[in-house]
Short mmCIF file of C-alpha atoms (C1' of nucleotides) in Angstrom, two decimals:
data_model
loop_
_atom_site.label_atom_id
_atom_site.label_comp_id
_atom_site.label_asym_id
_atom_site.label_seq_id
_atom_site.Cartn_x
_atom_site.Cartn_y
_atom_site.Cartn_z
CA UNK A 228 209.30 107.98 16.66
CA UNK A 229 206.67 110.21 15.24
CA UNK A 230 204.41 107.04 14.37
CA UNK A 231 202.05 107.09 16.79
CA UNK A 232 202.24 110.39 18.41
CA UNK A 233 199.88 110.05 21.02
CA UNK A 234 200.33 106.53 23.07
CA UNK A 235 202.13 107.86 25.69
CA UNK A 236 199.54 110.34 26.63
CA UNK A 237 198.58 110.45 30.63
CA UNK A 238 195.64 108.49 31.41
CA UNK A 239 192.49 110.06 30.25
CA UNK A 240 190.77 112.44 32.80
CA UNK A 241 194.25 113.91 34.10
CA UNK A 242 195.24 114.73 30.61
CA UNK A 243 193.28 117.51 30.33
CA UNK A 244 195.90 120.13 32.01
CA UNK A 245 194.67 123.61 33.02
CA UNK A 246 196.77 125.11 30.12
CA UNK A 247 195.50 122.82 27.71
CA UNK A 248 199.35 121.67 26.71
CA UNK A 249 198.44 118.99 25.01
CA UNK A 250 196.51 120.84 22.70
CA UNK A 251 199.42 123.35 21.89
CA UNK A 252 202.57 121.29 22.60
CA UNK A 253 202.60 118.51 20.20
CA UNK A 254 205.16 119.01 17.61
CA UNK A 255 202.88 117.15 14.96
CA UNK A 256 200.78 120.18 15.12
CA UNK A 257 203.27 122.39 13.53
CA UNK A 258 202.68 125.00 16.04
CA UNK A 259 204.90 128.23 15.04
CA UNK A 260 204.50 132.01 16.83
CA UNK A 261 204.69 135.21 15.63
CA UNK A 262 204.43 139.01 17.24
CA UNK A 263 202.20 141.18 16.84
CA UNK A 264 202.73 145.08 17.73
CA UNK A 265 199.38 146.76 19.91
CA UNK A 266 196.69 146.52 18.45
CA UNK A 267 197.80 144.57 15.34
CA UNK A 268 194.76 142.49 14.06
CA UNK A 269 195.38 138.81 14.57
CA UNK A 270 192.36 137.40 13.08
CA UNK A 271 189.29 139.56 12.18
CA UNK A 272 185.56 138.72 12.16
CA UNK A 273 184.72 136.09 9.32
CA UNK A 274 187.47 135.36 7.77
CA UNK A 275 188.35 131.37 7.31
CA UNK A 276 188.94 129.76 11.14
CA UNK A 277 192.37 128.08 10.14
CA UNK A 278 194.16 128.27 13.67
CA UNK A 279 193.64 128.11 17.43
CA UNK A 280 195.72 130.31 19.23
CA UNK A 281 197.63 130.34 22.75
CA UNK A 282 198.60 133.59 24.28
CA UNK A 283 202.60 133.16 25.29
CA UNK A 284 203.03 136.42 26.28
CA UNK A 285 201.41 140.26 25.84
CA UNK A 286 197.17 140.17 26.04
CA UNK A 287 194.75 139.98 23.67
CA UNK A 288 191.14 141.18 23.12
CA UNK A 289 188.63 139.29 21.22
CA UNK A 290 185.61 141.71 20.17
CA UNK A 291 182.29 142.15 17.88
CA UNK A 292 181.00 145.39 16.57
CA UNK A 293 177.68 146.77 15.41
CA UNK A 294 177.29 148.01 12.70
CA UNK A 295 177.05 151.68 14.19
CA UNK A 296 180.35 151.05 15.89
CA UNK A 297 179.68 150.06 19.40
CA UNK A 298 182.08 147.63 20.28
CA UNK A 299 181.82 144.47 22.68
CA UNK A 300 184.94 142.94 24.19
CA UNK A 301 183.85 139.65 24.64
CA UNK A 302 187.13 138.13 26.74
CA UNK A 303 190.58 139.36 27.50
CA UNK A 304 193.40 136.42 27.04
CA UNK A 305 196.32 136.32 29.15
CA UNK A 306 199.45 133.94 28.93
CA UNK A 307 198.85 130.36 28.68
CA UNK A 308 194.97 130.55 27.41
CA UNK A 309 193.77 129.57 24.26
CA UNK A 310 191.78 131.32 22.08
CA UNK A 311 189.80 131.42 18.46
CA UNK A 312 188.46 128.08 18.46
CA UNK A 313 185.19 128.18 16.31
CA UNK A 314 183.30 125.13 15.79
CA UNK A 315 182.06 126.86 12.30
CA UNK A 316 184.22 127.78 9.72
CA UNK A 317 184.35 130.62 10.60
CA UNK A 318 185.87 133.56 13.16
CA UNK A 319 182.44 134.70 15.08
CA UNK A 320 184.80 137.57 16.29
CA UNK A 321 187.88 139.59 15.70
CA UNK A 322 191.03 139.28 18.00
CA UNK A 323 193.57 142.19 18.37
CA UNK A 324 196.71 142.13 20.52
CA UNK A 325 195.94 144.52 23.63
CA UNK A 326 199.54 145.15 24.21
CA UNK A 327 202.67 143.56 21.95
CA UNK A 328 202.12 139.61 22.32
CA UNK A 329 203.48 136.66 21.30
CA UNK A 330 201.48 134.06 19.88
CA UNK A 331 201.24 130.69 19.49
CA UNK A 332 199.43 129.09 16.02
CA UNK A 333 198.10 125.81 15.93
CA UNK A 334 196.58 124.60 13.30
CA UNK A 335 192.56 123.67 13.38
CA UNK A 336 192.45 120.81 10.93
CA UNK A 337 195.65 119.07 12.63
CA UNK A 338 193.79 119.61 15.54
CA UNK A 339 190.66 118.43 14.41
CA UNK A 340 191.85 115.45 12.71
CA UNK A 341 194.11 114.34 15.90
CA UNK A 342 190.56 114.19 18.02
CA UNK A 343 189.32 111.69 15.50
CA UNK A 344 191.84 109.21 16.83
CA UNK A 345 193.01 110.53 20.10
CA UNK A 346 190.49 110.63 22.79
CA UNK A 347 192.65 112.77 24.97
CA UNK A 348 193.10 115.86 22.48
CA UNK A 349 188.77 115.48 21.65
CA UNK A 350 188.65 115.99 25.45
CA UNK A 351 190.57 118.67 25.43
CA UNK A 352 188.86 120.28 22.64
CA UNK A 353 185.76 120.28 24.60
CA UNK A 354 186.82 121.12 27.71
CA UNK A 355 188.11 124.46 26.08
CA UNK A 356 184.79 125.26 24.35
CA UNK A 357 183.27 124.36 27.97
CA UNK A 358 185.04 126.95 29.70
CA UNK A 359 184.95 129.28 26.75
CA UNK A 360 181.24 128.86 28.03
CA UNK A 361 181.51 129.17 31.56
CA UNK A 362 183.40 132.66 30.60
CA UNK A 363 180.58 133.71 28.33
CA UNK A 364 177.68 132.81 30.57
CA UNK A 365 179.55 134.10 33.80
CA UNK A 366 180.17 137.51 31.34
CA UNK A 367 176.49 137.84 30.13
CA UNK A 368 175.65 137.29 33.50
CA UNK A 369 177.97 140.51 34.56
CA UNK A 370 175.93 142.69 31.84
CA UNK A 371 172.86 142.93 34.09
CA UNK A 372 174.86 144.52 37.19
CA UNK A 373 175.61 147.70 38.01
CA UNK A 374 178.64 149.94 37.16
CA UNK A 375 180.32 149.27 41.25
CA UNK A 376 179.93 145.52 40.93
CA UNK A 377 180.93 144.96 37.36
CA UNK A 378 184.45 147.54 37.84
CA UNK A 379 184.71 145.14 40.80
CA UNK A 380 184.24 141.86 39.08
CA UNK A 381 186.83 143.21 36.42
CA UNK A 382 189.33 144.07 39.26
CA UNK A 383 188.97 140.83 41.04
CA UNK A 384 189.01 138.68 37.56
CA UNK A 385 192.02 140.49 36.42
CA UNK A 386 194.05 139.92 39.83
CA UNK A 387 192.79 136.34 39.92
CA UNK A 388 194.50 136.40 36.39
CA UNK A 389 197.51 137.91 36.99
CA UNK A 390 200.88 136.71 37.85
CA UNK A 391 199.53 137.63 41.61
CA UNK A 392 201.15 140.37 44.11
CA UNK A 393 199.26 143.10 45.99
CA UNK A 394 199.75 145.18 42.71
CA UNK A 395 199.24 144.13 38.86
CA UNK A 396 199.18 145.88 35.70
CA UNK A 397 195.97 146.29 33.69
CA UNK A 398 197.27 145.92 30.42
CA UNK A 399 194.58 147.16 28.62
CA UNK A 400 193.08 150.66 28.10
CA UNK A 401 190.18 152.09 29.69
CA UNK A 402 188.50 152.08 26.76
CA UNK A 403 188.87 148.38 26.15
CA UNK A 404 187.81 147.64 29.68
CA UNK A 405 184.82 150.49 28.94
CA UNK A 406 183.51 147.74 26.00
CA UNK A 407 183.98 145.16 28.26
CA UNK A 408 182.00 145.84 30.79
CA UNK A 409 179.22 147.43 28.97
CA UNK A 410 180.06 150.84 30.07
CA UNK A 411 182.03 154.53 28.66
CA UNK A 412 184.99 154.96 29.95
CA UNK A 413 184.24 158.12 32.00
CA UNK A 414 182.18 155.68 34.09
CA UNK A 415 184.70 153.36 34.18
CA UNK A 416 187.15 156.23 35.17
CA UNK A 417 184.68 157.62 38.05
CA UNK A 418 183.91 154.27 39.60
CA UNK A 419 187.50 153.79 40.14
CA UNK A 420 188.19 157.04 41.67
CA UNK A 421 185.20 155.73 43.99
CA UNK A 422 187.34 152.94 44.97
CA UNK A 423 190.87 155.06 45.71
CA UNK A 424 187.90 157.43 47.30
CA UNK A 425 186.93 154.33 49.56
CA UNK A 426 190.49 152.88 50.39
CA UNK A 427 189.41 149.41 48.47
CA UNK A 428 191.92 150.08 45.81
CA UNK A 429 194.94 152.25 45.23
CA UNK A 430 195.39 153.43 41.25
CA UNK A 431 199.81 153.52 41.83
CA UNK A 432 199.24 154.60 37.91
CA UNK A 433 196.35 154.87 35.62
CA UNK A 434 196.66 151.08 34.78
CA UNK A 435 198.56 149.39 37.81
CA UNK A 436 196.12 148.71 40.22
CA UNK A 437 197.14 147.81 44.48
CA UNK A 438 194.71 146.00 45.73
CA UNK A 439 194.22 147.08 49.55
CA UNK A 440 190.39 145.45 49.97
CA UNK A 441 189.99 142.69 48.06
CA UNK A 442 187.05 141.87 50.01
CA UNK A 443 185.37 144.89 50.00
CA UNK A 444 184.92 144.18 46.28
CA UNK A 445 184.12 140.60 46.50
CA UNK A 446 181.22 142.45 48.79
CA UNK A 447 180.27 144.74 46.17
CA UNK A 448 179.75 140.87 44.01
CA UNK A 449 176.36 140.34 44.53
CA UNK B 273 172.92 92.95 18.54
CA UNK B 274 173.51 95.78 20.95
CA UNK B 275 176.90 94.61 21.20
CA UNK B 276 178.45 97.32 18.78
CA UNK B 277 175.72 99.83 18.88
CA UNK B 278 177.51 102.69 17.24
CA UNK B 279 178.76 100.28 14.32
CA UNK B 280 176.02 101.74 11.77
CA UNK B 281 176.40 105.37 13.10
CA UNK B 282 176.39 107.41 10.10
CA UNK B 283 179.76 109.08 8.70
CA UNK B 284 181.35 111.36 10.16
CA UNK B 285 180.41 114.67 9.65
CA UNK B 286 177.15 114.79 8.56
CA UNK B 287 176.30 112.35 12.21
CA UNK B 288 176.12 115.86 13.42
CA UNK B 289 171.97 116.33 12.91
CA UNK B 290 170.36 119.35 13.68
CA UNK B 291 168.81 118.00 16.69
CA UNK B 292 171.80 115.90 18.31
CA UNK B 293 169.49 112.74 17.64
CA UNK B 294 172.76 110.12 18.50
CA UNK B 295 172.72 111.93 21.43
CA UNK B 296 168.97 111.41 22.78
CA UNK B 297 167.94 108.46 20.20
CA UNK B 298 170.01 105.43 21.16
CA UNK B 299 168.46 103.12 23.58
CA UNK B 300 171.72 102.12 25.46
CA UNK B 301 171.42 105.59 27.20
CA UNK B 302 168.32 104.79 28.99
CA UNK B 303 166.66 108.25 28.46
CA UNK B 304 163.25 108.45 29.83
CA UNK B 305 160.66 111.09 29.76
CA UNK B 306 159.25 113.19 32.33
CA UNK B 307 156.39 115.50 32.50
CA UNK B 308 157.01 119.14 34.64
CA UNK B 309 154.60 121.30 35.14
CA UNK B 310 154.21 125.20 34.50
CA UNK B 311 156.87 126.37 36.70
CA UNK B 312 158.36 123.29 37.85
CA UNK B 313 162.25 122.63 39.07
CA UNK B 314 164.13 120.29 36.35
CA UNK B 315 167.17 120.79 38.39
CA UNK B 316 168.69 123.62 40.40
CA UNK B 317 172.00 125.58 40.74
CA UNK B 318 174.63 123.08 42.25
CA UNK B 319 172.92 120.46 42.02
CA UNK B 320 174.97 117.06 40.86
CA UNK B 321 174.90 117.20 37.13
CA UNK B 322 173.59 113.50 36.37
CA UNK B 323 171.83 114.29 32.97
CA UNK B 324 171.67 116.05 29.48
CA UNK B 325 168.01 117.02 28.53
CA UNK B 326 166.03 117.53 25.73
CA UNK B 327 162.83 119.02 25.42
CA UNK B 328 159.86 116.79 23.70
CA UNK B 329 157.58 119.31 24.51
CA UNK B 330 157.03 122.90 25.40
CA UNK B 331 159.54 125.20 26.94
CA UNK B 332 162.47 125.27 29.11
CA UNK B 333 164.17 128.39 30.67
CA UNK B 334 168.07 127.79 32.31
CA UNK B 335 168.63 130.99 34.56
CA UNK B 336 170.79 132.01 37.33
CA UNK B 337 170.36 134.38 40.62
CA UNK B 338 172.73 136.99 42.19
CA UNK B 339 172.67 137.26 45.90
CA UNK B 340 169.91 140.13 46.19
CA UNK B 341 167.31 138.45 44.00
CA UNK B 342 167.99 139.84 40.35
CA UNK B 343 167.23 136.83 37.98
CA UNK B 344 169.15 136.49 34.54
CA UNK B 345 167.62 134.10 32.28
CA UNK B 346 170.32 133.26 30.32
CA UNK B 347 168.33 130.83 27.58
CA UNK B 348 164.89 129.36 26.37
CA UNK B 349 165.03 125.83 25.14
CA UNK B 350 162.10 124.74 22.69
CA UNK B 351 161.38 121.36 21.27
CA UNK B 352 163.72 119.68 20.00
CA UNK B 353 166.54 121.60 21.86
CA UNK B 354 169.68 119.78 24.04
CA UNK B 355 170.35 121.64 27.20
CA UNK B 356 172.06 120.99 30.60
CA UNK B 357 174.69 119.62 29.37
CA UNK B 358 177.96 120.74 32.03
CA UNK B 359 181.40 120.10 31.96
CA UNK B 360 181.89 120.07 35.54
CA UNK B 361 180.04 117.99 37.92
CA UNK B 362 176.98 120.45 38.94
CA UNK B 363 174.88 123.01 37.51
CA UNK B 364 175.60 126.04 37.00
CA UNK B 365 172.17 127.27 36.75
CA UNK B 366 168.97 126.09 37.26
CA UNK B 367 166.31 124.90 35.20
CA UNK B 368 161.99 125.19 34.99
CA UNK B 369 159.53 124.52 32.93
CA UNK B 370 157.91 127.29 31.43
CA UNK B 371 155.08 125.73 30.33
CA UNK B 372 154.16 122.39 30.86
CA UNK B 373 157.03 120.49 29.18
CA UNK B 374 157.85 116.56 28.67
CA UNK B 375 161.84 116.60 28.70
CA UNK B 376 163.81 113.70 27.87
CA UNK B 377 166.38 112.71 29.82
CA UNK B 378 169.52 111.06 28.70
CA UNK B 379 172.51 110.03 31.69
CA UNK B 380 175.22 112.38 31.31
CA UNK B 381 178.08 109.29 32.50
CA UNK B 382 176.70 106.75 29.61
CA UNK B 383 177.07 110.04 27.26
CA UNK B 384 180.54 110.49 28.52
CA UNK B 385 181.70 106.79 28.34
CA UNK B 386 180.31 106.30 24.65
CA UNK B 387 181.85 109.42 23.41
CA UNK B 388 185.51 107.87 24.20
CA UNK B 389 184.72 104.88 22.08
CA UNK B 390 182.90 106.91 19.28
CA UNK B 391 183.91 109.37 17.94
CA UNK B 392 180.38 110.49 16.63
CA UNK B 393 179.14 110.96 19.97
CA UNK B 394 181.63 113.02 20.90
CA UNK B 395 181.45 115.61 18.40
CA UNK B 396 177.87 115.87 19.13
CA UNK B 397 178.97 116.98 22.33
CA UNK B 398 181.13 118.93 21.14
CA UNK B 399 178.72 120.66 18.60
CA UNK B 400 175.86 121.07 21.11
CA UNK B 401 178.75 122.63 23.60
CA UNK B 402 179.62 124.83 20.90
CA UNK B 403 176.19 125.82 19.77
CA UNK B 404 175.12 127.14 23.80
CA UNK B 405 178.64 128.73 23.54
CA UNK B 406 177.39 130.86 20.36
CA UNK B 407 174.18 131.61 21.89
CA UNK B 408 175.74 132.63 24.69
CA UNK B 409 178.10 135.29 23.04
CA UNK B 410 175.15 136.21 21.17
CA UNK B 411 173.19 136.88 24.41
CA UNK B 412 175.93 139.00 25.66
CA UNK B 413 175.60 141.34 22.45
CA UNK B 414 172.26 141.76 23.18
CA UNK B 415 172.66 142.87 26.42
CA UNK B 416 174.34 145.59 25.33
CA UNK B 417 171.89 146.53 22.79
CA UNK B 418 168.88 149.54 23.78
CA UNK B 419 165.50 148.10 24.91
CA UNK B 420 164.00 148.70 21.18
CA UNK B 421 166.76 146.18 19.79
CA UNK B 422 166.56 144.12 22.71
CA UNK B 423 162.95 143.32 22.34
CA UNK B 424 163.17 143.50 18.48
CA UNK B 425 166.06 141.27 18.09
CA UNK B 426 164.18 138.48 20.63
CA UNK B 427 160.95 138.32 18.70
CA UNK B 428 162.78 137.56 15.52
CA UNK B 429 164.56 135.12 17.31
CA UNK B 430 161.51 133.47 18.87
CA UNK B 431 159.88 133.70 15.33
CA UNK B 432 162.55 131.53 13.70
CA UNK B 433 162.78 129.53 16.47
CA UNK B 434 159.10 128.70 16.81
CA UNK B 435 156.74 126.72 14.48
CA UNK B 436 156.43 129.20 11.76
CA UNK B 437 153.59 131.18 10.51
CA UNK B 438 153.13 134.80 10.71
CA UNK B 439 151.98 134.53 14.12
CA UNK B 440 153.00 132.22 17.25
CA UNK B 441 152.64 132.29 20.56
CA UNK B 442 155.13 132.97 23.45
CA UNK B 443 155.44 130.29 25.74
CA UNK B 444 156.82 132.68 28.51
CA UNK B 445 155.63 135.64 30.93
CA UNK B 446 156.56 138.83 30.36
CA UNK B 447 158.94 138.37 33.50
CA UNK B 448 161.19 135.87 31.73
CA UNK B 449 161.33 138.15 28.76
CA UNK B 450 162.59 140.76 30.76
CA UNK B 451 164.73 138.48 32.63
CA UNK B 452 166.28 137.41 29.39
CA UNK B 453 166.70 140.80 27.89
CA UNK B 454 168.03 142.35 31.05
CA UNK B 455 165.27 144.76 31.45
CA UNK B 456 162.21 145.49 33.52
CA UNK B 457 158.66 143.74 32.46
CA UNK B 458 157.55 147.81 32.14
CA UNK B 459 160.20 148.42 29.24
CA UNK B 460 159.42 144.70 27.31
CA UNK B 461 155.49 146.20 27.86
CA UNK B 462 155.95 149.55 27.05
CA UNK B 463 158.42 148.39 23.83
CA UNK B 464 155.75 145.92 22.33
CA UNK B 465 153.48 148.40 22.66
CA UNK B 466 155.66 150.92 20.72
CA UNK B 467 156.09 147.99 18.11
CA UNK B 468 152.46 147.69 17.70
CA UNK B 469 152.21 151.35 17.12
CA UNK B 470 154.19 151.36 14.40
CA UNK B 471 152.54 148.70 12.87
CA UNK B 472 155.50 146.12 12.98
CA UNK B 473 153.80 143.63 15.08
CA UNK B 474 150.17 142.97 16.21
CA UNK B 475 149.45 141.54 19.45
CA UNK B 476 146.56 139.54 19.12
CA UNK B 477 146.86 138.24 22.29
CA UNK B 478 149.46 139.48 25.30
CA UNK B 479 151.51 136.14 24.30
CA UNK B 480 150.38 135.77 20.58
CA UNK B 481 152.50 138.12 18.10
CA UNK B 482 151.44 138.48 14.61
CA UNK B 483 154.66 139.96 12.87
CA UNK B 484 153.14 141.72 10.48
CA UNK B 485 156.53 143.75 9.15
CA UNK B 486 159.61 141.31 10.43
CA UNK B 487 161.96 143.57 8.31
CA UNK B 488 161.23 146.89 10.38
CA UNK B 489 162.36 144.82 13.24
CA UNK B 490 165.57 143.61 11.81
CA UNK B 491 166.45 146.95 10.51
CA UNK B 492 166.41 147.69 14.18
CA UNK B 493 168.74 145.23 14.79
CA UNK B 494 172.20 147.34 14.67
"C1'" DC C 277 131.18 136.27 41.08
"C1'" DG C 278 135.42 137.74 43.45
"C1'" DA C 279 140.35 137.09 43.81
"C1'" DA C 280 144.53 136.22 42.04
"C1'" DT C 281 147.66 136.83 38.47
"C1'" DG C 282 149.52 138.94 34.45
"C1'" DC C 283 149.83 142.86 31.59
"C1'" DT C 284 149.66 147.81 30.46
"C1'" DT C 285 149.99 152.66 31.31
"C1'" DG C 286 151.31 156.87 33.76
"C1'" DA C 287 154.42 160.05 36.42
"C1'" DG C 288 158.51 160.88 38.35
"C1'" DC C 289 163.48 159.57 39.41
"C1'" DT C 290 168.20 158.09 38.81
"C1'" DA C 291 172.32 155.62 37.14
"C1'" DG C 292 174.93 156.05 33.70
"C1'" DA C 293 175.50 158.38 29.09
"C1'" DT C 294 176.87 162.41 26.70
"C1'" DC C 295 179.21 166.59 25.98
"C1'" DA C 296 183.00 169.40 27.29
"C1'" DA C 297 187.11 170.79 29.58
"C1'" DG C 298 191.03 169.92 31.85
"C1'" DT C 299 195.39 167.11 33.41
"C1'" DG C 300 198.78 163.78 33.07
"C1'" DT C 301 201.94 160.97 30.42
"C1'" DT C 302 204.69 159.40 26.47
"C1'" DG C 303 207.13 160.00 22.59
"C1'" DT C 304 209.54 162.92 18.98
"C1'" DG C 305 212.39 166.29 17.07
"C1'" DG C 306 215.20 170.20 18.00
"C1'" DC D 38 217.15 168.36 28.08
"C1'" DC D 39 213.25 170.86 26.74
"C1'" DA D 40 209.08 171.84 23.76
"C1'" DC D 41 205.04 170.30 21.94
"C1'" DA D 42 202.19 167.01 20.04
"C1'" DA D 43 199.44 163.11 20.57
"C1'" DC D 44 197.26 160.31 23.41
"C1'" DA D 45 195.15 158.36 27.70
"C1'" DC D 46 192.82 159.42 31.59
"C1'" DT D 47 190.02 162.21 34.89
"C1'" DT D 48 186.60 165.41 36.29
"C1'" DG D 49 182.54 168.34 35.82
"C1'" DA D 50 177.82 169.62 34.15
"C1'" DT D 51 173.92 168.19 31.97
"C1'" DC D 52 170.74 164.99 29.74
"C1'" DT D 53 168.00 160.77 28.99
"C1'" DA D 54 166.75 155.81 28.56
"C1'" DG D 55 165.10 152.87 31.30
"C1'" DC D 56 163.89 152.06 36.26
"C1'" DT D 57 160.74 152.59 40.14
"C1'" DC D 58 156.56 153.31 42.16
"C1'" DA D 59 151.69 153.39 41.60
"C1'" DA D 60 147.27 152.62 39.34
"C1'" DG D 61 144.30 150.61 36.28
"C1'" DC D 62 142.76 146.74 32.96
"C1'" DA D 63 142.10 141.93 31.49
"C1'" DT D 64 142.19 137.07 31.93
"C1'" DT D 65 141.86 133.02 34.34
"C1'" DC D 66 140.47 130.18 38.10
"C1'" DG D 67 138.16 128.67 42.17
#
DNA sequence: CGAATGCTTGAGCTAGATCAAGTGTTGTGG
DNA sequence: CCACAACACTTGATCTAGCTCAAGCATTCG
């Protein structure tokens, strides 16, 4: 039953699902999950790359730091992405769960083995680095704004995210959004007030959000 | 005899070469050279994406433009260097010459096709994806960096990245420097200058840099 | 040679950082 | 149920790195 795992994948292009199942829900991958508590370590910056990993519930932050401490978040993952694929050997970052998560473990080399003879899961592997990519580039290209439009970005990305309703739950501190971003946190902090100030959003508590003006921060997106 | 083209490829890991050559080296993908001038368009923001290119010759800069004009270069491609390579169907940036350039180009669909026959092909895709992706996150650490780093951290790169000797020449304005750090062409001035001062660099020229202490510049590099 | 273009230098200015109190909010032990 | 930490967030006052605006040099090109 198990012999050839693969033939009765979809056809090729449509295979490649926006939660990247096929890469996560083959049983010949040995997938298991485990919890982690806030901000338990899940993998840190170089040790061996020996899983990719798919959020099934909770958040997690992936992050760098210099070596005097400054910190960059480099993505936020939310349930059903997929996260920690290196193409070295090697973690390039450290992930952390943001709030208590659940995650999924895949193993890389079944992975990377499977693509050898299975067109679909290669695709897939790419078209996760690709929009790894797309996330980075957008993200760098967020780093040259200022404070307004990248709070704004955040708010929009986040509700775009987010299991959607007027009102959503940042699970993250501000701190964590601060590194994010690029910013402290007491500019964080003050440009939100600016938006309660201005009626775009409404802070119900420090971390759930109501959006009232979606568009007046898709204006502040230059 | 160019009925099993990829029969010989090489095995499988080490078909990975530095400089993607099963990518741009096998005839059946038609690539063909063109010359662009200083300044020219290779292709532009949402435009079809119809080809991977590789530079031959001089320099490439990929950028992107927000709304109100502010420019972020987001990567220089030298000889020898892949780029343009898009999951999706168009751009998501554009692409000039920064000084006259020959660029090879190689059709993304033949790319595409051959990498679901061979394997080889398409973890060269999947490396060069990879590689822009690590750049990328790189670039985003930098942008986070102060000015001095900023400017320290791209010289070393453009040292190792260039034809080596203790000096070389940049094939870019000041403007795309500051473009790529995210800062103004008076900070990327005033910096070199402070660089020079301290005897770390000598400009012979205002594009040729002699690095006459590379160390004090990495020790810069937090 | 003059004009355009690219680079440097100077003199303020300002967005966001830093430093320093507050003000919630959450959890713990009594 | 309250007290009191411990923590997360906000707000205020000041400072500064890098920006802006404005000249001045230096190359290159017609």
């Amino acid at each position: 039953m198990s012999h050839r795992p693969f033939a009765s994948a979809a056809t090729r292009v449509s295979a490649i699902s926006p939660d990247f199942e096929l890469l996560t829900n083959v049983r010949e991958f040995g997938g298991t999950t485990m919890s982690f508590e806030r901000d338990a370590e899940i993998y840190g910056e170089g040790e061996a790359a020996e899983y990719l990993y798919k959020v099934v519930s909770g958040a997690v932050r992936v992050y760098r730091v210099l070596s005097d401490g400054r910190r960059q978040v480099s993505a936020f993952y939310l349930p059903g992405d997929v996260f920690g694929l290196e193409l070295g050997s090697e973690h390039a970052g450290s992930a952390e769960a943001v709030a208590n998560a659940k995650i999924l473990f895949v193993r890389r080399n079944a992975l990377l083995e499977a693509s050898e003879s299975n067109g679909d899961v290669a695709r897939e592997l790419l078209a996760v680095t690709a929009r790894e990519l797309r996330w980075a580039r957008n993200h760098g290209l967020l780093l040259i704004k200022s404070a307004q439009e990248r709070v704004a970005a955040f708010l929009l990305e986040m509700w775009q995210r987010m299991p959607r309703g007027a009102a959503f739950e940042l699970p993250m501190p501000r701190r964590d959004i601060a590194d994010y971003l690029g910013l402290t946190i007491e500019t964080v902090s003050r440009t939100l007030t600016q938006f309660e100030d201005s009626a775009a959003i409404k802070l119900v508590a420090s971390r759930r959000v109501v959006l009232n003006d979606p568009s007046a921060l898709r204006a502040l997106n230059a």
